[in-house]
């Protein structure tokens, strides 16, 4: 099983450049995770901000790594996104 250190970047310390950034934040006595997503839209380059509980993200990642080891993924995510965004 992977350790939490594998995904500490973003959950425990800021990370990201380009279209995705993650940064931890304390709010209301709880550790939260702020995810900012940037991208081209029909009206220009815009962003969305998602805020969630850090512990829940850590639990999700831990379970994901338990089910599929890091590097053992078999889905071509880039190809999938291209197909759904650029269909004929």
Short mmCIF file of the C-alpha atoms (twelve columns), coordinates in Angstrom:
data_MODEL
# 
_entry.id   MODEL 
# 
loop_
_atom_site.group_PDB 
_atom_site.id 
_atom_site.type_symbol 
_atom_site.label_atom_id 
_atom_site.label_alt_id 
_atom_site.label_comp_id 
_atom_site.label_asym_id 
_atom_site.label_seq_id 
_atom_site.Cartn_x 
_atom_site.Cartn_y 
_atom_site.Cartn_z 
_atom_site.pdbx_PDB_model_num 
ATOM 1  C CA . UNK A 1  0.000   0.000  0.000   1 
ATOM 2  C CA . UNK A 2  1.184   3.525  -0.773  1 
ATOM 3  C CA . UNK A 3  1.864   5.871  2.125   1 
ATOM 4  C CA . UNK A 4  0.202   9.218  2.645   1 
ATOM 5  C CA . UNK A 5  3.521   10.873 1.739   1 
ATOM 6  C CA . UNK A 6  2.863   9.924  -1.900  1 
ATOM 7  C CA . UNK A 7  0.005   12.408 -2.151  1 
ATOM 8  C CA . UNK A 8  0.976   14.958 0.490   1 
ATOM 9  C CA . UNK A 9  1.630   17.497 -2.256  1 
ATOM 10 C CA . UNK A 10 -1.578  19.414 -2.661  1 
ATOM 11 C CA . UNK A 11 -3.254  17.953 0.410   1 
ATOM 12 C CA . UNK A 12 -0.538  19.056 2.864   1 
ATOM 13 C CA . UNK A 13 1.436   21.639 0.831   1 
ATOM 14 C CA . UNK A 14 0.630   23.822 -2.185  1 
ATOM 15 C CA . UNK A 15 1.270   22.305 -5.594  1 
ATOM 16 C CA . UNK A 16 0.355   22.964 -9.195  1 
ATOM 17 C CA . UNK A 17 1.138   25.057 -12.174 1 
ATOM 18 C CA . UNK A 18 -0.755  25.756 -15.316 1 
ATOM 19 C CA . UNK A 19 -4.434  24.828 -15.310 1 
ATOM 20 C CA . UNK A 20 -4.655  23.073 -11.926 1 
ATOM 21 C CA . UNK A 21 -3.470  24.140 -8.484  1 
ATOM 22 C CA . UNK A 22 -4.102  22.673 -5.048  1 
ATOM 23 C CA . UNK A 23 -3.449  24.304 -1.690  1 
ATOM 24 C CA . UNK A 24 -4.327  23.410 1.888   1 
ATOM 25 C CA . UNK A 25 -6.203  25.929 4.024   1 
ATOM 26 C CA . UNK A 26 -7.554  26.042 7.567   1 
ATOM 27 C CA . UNK A 27 -11.180 27.197 7.763   1 
ATOM 28 C CA . UNK A 28 -13.456 27.013 10.773  1 
ATOM 29 C CA . UNK A 29 -10.978 24.860 12.681  1 
ATOM 30 C CA . UNK A 30 -10.842 22.277 9.865   1 
ATOM 31 C CA . UNK A 31 -8.209  21.591 7.268   1 
ATOM 32 C CA . UNK A 32 -9.639  22.066 3.805   1 
ATOM 33 C CA . UNK A 33 -8.267  21.645 0.303   1 
ATOM 34 C CA . UNK A 34 -8.708  24.429 -2.248  1 
ATOM 35 C CA . UNK A 35 -8.604  23.246 -5.865  1 
ATOM 36 C CA . UNK A 36 -8.457  25.878 -8.589  1 
ATOM 37 C CA . UNK A 37 -9.055  24.811 -12.177 1 
ATOM 38 C CA . UNK A 38 -8.393  27.078 -15.162 1 
ATOM 39 C CA . UNK A 39 -9.390  26.531 -18.753 1 
ATOM 40 C CA . UNK A 40 -10.651 27.927 -22.007 1 
ATOM 41 C CA . UNK A 41 -14.409 28.300 -22.263 1 
ATOM 42 C CA . UNK A 42 -16.691 29.770 -24.894 1 
ATOM 43 C CA . UNK A 43 -16.453 33.146 -23.147 1 
ATOM 44 C CA . UNK A 44 -12.702 33.131 -22.445 1 
ATOM 45 C CA . UNK A 45 -10.164 31.783 -19.985 1 
ATOM 46 C CA . UNK A 46 -11.998 31.186 -16.707 1 
ATOM 47 C CA . UNK A 47 -11.533 29.407 -13.407 1 
ATOM 48 C CA . UNK A 48 -13.491 27.345 -10.942 1 
ATOM 49 C CA . UNK A 49 -12.651 26.970 -7.266  1 
ATOM 50 C CA . UNK A 50 -13.604 23.840 -5.335  1 
ATOM 51 C CA . UNK A 51 -13.184 23.588 -1.570  1 
ATOM 52 C CA . UNK A 52 -13.416 20.249 0.231   1 
ATOM 53 C CA . UNK A 53 -12.375 18.554 3.449   1 
ATOM 54 C CA . UNK A 54 -8.709  17.454 3.295   1 
ATOM 55 C CA . UNK A 55 -9.303  14.290 5.329   1 
ATOM 56 C CA . UNK A 56 -11.940 13.095 2.872   1 
ATOM 57 C CA . UNK A 57 -9.600  13.667 -0.072  1 
ATOM 58 C CA . UNK A 58 -6.796  11.822 1.750   1 
ATOM 59 C CA . UNK A 59 -9.126  8.904  2.517   1 
ATOM 60 C CA . UNK A 60 -10.261 8.772  -1.126  1 
ATOM 61 C CA . UNK A 61 -6.656  8.779  -2.384  1 
ATOM 62 C CA . UNK A 62 -5.589  6.151  0.118   1 
ATOM 63 C CA . UNK A 63 -8.426  3.861  -0.976  1 
ATOM 64 C CA . UNK A 64 -7.654  4.547  -4.658  1 
ATOM 65 C CA . UNK A 65 -3.996  3.603  -4.196  1 
ATOM 66 C CA . UNK A 66 -5.061  0.489  -2.293  1 
ATOM 67 C CA . UNK A 67 -7.182  -0.604 -5.262  1 
ATOM 68 C CA . UNK A 68 -4.814  0.465  -8.061  1 
ATOM 69 C CA . UNK A 69 -1.122  0.887  -7.330  1 
ATOM 70 C CA . UNK A 70 0.500   4.105  -8.487  1 
ATOM 71 C CA . UNK A 71 1.829   3.570  -12.020 1 
ATOM 72 C CA . UNK A 72 -0.425  0.561  -12.621 1 
ATOM 73 C CA . UNK A 73 -3.286  2.566  -14.118 1 
ATOM 74 C CA . UNK A 74 -4.481  1.275  -17.471 1 
ATOM 75 C CA . UNK A 75 -6.728  4.139  -18.565 1 
ATOM 76 C CA . UNK A 76 -5.414  6.643  -21.091 1 
ATOM 77 C CA . UNK A 77 -6.987  9.718  -19.454 1 
ATOM 78 C CA . UNK A 78 -5.562  12.158 -22.000 1 
ATOM 79 C CA . UNK A 79 -6.897  10.060 -24.866 1 
ATOM 80 C CA . UNK A 80 -10.285 9.731  -23.184 1 
ATOM 81 C CA . UNK A 81 -10.562 13.495 -22.640 1 
ATOM 82 C CA . UNK A 82 -9.543  14.143 -26.240 1 
ATOM 83 C CA . UNK A 83 -12.192 11.739 -27.529 1 
ATOM 84 C CA . UNK A 84 -15.026 13.283 -25.519 1 
ATOM 85 C CA . UNK A 85 -14.017 16.882 -26.251 1 
ATOM 86 C CA . UNK A 86 -12.978 16.524 -29.888 1 
ATOM 87 C CA . UNK A 87 -15.472 14.052 -31.309 1 
ATOM 88 C CA . UNK A 88 -16.345 14.328 -35.000 1 
# 
